[in-house]
PDB file of C-alpha atoms in Angstrom:
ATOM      1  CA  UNK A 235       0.000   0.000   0.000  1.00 39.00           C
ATOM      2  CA  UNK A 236       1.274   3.566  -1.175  1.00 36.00           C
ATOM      3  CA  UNK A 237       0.519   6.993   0.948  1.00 36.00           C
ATOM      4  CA  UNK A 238       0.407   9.862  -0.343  1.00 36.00           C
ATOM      5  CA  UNK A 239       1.503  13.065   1.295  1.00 36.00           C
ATOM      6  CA  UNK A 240      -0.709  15.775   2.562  1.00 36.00           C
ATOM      7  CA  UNK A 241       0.807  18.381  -0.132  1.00 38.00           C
ATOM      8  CA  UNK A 242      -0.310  15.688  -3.087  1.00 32.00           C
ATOM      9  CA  UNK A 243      -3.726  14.877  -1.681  1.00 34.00           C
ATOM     10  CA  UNK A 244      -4.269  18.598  -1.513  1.00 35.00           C
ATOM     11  CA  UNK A 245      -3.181  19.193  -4.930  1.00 36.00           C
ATOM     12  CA  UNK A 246      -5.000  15.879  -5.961  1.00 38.00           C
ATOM     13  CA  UNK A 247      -7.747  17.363  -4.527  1.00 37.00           C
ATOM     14  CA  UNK A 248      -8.044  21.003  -5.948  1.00 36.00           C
ATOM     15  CA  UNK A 249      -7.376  18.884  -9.848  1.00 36.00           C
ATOM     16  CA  UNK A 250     -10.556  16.953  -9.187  1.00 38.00           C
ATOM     17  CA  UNK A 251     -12.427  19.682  -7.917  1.00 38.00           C
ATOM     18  CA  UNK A 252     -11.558  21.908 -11.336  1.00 41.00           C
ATOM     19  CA  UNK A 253     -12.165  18.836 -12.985  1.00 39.00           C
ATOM     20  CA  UNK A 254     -15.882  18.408 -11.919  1.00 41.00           C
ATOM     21  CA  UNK A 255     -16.350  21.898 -12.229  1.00 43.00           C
ATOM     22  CA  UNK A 256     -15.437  21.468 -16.110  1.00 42.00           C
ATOM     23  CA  UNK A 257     -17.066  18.572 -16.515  1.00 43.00           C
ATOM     24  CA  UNK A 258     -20.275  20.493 -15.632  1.00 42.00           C
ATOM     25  CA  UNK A 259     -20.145  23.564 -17.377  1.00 44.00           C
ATOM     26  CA  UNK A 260     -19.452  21.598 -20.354  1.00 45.00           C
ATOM     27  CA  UNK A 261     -22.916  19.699 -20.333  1.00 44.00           C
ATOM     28  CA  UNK A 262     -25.588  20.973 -22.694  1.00 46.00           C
ATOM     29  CA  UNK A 263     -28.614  23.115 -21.743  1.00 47.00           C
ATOM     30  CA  UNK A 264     -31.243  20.526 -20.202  1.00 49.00           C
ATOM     31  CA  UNK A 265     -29.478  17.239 -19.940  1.00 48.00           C
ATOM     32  CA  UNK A 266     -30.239  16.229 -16.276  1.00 49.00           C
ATOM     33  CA  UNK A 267     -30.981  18.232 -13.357  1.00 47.00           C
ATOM     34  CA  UNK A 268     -28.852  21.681 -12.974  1.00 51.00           C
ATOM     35  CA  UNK A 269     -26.025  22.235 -11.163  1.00 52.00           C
ATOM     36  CA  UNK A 270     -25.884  22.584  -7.498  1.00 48.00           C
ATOM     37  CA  UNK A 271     -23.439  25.603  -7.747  1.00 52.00           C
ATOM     38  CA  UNK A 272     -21.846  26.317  -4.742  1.00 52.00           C
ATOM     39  CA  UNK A 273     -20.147  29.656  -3.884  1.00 54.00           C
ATOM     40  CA  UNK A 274     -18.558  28.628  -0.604  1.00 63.00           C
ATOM     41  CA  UNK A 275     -16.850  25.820  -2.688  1.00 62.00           C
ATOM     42  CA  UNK A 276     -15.509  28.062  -5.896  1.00 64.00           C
ATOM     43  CA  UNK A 277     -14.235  29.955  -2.976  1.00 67.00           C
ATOM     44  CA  UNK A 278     -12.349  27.543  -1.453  1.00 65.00           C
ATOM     45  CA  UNK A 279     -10.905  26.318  -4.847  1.00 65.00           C
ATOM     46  CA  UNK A 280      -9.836  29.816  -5.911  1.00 69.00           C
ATOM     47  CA  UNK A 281      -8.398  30.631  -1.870  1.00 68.00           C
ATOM     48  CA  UNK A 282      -6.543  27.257  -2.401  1.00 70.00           C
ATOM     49  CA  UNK A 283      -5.324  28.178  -6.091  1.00 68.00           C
ATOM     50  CA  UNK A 284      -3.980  31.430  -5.091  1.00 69.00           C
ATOM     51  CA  UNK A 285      -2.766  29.806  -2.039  1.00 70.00           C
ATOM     52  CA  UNK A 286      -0.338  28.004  -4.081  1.00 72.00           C
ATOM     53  CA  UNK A 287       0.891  30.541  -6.622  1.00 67.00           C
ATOM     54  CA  UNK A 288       1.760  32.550  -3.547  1.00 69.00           C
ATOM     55  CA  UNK A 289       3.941  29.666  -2.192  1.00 67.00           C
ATOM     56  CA  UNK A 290       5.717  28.704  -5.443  1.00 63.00           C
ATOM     57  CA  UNK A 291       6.278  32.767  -5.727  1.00 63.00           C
ATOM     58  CA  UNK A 292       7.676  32.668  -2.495  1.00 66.00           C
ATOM     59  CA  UNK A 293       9.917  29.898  -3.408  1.00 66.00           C
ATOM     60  CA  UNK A 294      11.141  31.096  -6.119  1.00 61.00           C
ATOM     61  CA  UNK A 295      11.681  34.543  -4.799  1.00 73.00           C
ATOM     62  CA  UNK A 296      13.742  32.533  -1.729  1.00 70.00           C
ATOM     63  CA  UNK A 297      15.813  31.127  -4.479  1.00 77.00           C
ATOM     64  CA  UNK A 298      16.800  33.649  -5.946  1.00 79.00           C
ATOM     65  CA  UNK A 299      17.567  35.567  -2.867  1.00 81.00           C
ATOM     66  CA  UNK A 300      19.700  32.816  -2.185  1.00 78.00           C
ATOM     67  CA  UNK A 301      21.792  33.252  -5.134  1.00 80.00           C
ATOM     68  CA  UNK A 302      21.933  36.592  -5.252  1.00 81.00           C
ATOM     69  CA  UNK A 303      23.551  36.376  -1.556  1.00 80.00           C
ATOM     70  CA  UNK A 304      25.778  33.499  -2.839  1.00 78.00           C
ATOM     71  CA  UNK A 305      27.112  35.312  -5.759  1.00 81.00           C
ATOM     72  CA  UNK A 306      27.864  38.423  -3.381  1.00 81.00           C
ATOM     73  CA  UNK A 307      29.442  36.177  -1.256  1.00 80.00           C
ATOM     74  CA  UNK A 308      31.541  34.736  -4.421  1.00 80.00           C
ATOM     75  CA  UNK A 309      32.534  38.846  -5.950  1.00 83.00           C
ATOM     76  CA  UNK A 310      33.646  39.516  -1.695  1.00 85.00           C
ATOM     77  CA  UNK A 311      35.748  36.885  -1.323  1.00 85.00           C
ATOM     78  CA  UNK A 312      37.483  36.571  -5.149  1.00 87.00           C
ATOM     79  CA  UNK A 313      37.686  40.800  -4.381  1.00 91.00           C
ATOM     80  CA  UNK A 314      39.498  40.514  -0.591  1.00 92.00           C
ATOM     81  CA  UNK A 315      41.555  37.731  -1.506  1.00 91.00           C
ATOM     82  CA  UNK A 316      43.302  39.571  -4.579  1.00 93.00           C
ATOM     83  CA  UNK A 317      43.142  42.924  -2.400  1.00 96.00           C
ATOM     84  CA  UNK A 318      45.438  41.613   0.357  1.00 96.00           C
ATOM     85  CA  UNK A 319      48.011  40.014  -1.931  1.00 96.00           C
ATOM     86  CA  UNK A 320      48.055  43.375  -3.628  1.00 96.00           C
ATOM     87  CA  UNK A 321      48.562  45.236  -0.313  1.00 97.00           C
ATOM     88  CA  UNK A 322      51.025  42.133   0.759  1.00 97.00           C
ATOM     89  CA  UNK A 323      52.925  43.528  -2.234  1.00 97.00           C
ATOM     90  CA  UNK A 324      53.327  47.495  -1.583  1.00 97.00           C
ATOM     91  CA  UNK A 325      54.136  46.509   1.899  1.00 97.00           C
ATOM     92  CA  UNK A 326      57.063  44.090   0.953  1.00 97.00           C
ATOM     93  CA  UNK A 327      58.082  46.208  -1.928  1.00 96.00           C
ATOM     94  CA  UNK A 328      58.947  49.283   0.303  1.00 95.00           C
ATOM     95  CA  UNK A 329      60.468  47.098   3.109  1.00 96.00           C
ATOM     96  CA  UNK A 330      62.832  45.471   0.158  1.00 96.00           C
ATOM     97  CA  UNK A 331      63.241  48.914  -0.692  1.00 95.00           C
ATOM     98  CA  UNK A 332      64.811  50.132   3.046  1.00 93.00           C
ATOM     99  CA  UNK A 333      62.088  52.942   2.607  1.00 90.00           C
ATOM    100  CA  UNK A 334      62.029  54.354   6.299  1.00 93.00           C
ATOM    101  CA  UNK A 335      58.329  53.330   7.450  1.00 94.00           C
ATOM    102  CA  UNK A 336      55.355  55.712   6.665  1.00 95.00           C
ATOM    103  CA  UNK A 337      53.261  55.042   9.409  1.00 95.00           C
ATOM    104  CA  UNK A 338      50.102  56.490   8.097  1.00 96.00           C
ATOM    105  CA  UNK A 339      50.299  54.860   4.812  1.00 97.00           C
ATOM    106  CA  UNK A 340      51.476  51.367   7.199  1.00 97.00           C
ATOM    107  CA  UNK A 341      48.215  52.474   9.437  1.00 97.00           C
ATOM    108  CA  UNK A 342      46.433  52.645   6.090  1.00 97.00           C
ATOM    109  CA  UNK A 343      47.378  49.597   4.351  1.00 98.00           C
ATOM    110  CA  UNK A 344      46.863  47.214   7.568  1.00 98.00           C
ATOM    111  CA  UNK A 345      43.594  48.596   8.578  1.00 97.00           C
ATOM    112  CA  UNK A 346      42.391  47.487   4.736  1.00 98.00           C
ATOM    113  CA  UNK A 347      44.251  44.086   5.462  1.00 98.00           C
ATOM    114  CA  UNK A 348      42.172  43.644   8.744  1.00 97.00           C
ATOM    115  CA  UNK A 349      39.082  44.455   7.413  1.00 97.00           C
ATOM    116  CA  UNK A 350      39.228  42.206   4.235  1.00 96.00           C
ATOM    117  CA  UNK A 351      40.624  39.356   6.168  1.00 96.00           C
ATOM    118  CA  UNK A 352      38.083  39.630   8.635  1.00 95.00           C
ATOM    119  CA  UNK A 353      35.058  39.477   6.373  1.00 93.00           C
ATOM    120  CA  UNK A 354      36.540  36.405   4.639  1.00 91.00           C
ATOM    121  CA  UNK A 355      36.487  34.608   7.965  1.00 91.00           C
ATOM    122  CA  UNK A 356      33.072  35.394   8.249  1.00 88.00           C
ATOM    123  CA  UNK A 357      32.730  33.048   4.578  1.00 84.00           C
ATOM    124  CA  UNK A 358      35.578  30.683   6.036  1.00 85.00           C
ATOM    125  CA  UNK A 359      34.690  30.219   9.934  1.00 87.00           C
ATOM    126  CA  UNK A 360      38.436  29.656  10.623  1.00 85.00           C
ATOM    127  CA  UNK A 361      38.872  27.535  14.121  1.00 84.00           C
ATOM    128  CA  UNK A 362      42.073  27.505  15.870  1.00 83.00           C
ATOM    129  CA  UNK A 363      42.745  26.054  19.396  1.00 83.00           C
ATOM    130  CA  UNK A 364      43.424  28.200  22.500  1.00 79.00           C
ATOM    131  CA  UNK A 365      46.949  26.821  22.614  1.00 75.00           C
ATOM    132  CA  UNK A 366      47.373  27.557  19.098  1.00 74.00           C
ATOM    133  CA  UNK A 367      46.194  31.383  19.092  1.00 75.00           C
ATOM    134  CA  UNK A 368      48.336  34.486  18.428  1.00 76.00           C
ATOM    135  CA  UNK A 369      49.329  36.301  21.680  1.00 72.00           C
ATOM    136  CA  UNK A 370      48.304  39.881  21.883  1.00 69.00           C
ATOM    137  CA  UNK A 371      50.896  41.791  23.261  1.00 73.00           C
ATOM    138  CA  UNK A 372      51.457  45.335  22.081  1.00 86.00           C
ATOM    139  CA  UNK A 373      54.293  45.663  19.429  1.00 90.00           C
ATOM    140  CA  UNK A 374      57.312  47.480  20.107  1.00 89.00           C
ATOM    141  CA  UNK A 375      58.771  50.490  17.820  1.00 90.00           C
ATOM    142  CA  UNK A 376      61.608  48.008  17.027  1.00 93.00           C
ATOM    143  CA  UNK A 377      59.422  45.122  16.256  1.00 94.00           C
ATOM    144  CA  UNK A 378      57.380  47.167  13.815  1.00 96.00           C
ATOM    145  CA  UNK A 379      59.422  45.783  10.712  1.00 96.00           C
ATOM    146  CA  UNK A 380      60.164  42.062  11.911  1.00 96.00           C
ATOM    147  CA  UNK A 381      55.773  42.436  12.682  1.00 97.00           C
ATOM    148  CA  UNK A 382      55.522  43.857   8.847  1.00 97.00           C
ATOM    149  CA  UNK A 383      57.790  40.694   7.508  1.00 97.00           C
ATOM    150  CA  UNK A 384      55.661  38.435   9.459  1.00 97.00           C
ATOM    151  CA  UNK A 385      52.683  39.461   7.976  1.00 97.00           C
ATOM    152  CA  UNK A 386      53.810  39.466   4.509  1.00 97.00           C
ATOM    153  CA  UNK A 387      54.851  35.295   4.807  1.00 97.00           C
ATOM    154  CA  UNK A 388      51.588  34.932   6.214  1.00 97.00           C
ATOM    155  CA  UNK A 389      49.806  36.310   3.747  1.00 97.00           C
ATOM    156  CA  UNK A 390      51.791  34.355   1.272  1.00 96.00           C
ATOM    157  CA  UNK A 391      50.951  31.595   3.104  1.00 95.00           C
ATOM    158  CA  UNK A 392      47.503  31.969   3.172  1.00 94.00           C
ATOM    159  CA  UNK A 393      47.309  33.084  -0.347  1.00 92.00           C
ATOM    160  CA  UNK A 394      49.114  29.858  -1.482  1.00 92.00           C
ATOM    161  CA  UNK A 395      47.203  27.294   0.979  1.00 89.00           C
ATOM    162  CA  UNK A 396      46.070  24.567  -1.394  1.00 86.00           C
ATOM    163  CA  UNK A 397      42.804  24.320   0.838  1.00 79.00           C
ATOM    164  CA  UNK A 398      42.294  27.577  -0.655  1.00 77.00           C
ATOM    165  CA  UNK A 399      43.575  26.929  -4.445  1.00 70.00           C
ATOM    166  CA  UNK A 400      42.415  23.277  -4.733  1.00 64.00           C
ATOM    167  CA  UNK A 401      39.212  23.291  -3.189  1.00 57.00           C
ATOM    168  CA  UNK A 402      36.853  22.342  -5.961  1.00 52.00           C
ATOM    169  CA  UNK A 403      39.170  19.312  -7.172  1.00 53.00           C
ATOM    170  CA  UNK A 404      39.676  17.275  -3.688  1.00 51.00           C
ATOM    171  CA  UNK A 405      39.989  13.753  -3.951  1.00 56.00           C
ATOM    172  CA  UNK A 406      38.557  11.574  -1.749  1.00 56.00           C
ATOM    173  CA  UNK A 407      41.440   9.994  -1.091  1.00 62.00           C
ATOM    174  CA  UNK A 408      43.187  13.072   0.286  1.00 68.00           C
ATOM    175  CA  UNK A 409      40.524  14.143   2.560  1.00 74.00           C
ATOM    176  CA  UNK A 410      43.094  13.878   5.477  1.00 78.00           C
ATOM    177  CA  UNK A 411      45.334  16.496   3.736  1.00 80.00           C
ATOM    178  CA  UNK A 412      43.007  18.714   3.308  1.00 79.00           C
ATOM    179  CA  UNK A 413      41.497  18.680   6.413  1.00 83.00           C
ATOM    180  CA  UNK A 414      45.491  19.696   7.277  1.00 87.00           C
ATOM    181  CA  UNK A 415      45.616  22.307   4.794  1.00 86.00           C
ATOM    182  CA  UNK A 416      42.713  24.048   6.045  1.00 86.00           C
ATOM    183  CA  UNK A 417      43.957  24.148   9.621  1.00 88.00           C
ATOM    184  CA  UNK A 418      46.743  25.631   8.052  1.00 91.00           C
ATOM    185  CA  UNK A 419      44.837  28.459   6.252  1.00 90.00           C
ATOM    186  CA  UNK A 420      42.952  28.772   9.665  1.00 91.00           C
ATOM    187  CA  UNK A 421      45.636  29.597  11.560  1.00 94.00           C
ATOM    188  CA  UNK A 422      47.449  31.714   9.202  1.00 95.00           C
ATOM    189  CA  UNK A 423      43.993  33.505   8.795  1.00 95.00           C
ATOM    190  CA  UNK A 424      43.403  33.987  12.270  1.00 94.00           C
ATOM    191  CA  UNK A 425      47.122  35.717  12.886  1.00 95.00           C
ATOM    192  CA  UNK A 426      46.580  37.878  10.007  1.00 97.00           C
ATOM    193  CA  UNK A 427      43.869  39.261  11.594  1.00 96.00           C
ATOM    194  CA  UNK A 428      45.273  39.773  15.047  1.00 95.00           C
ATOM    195  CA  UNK A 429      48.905  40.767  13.458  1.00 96.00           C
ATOM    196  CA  UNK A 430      47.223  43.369  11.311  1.00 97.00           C
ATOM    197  CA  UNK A 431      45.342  45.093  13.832  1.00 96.00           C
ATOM    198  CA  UNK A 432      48.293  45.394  16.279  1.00 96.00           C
ATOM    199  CA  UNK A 433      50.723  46.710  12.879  1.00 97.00           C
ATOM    200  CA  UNK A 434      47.677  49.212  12.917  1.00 96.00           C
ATOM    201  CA  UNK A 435      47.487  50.516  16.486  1.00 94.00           C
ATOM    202  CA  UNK A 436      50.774  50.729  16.569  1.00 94.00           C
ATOM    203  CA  UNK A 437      51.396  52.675  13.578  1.00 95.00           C
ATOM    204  CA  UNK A 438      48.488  54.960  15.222  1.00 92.00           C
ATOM    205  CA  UNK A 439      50.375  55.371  17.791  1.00 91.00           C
ATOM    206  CA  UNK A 440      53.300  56.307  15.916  1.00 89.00           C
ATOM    207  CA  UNK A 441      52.000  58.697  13.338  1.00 87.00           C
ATOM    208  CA  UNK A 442      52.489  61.564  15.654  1.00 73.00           C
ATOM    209  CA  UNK A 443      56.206  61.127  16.292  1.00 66.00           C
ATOM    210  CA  UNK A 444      56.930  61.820  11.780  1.00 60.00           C
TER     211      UNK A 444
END
């Protein structure tokens, strides 16, 4: 024996009701006794008819909501990720350089890093253990170009992390790599975003002093 969920019988339903309602306004004048025409029930049907093209409407308007976020999501990430290598690049191209440090443009350039690497976490959800965490203490005016190096390997890291470059090709069999990988790209993640904001507040800091 079959069942037949509620949502079929109801549609099963509202078919045979249009059905019969055909069938008689498509007998001639005089054959048999007239219709019992019912307004409560053409009602119903047409409260039940609209009741549906309101739900498939709403479905369909849920879908597409839901790719419209998706895509958004897609144009953030594709638009941080390229954005931090590029700033990874003007930072380590004036260090290579011996330029002395500009601290506003520093201030500048790891505020943008922060930001962007923060709203990719929010796509990635990177987890990294309490043990494993960056420590927060406040930079040093000496450390400020050892904390700018640092940032720049992360980043290339990161950028490289073949959770990140390989994701849509895993095989199955290297599941256990890739669950490596992106620990990896977690933790690199997770200290660009604490690295970055300290390089920030203390270039703040040291704006004043140029």
């Amino acid at each position: 024996m079959s069942f037949k969920s509620p949502a079929w019988l109801l549609g099963a339903a509202i078919v045979s009701l249009c059905l019969a309602g055909t069938t008689m306004a498509q007998k001639p004048a005089g054959a048999g006794p007239p219709p019992n025409n019912n307004p409560n029930l053409d009602d119903r049907i047409r409260q039940l008819d609209e009741g549906r093209l309101r739900g498939a409407e709403t479905n369909v308007s849920v879908e597409e909501q839901n790719q419209k976020r998706l895509q958004a999501a897609i144009v953030n990430m594709r638009d941080d990720y390229k954005r931090i290598q590029i700033l990874r690049n003007d930072i380590a191209r004036n260090l290579v350089a011996r330029k002395p440090l500009d601290y506003k443009l520093v201030a500048e350039q790891t505020a943008e890093i922060n930001k962007r690497s923060t709203r990719l976490n929010i796509y990635m959800q990177a987890r990294v253990p309490d043990e494993e965490k960056p420590t927060s203490a406040e930079l040093k005016n000496e450390e400020m170009v050892g904390a700018l190096v640092k940032l720049c390997k992360l980043i290339d890291s990161f950028t490289e992390n073949p959770a990140l470059k390989n994701a849509a090709t895993v095989d199955s069999k290297d599941i256990a790599k890739s669950k490596e990988d992106k620990a990896s790209a977690d933790r690199d993640l997770v200290a660009i975003i604490k690295l970055s904001a300290g390089i920030q507040k203390k270039s703040g800091s040291l704006i004043v002093s140029q």
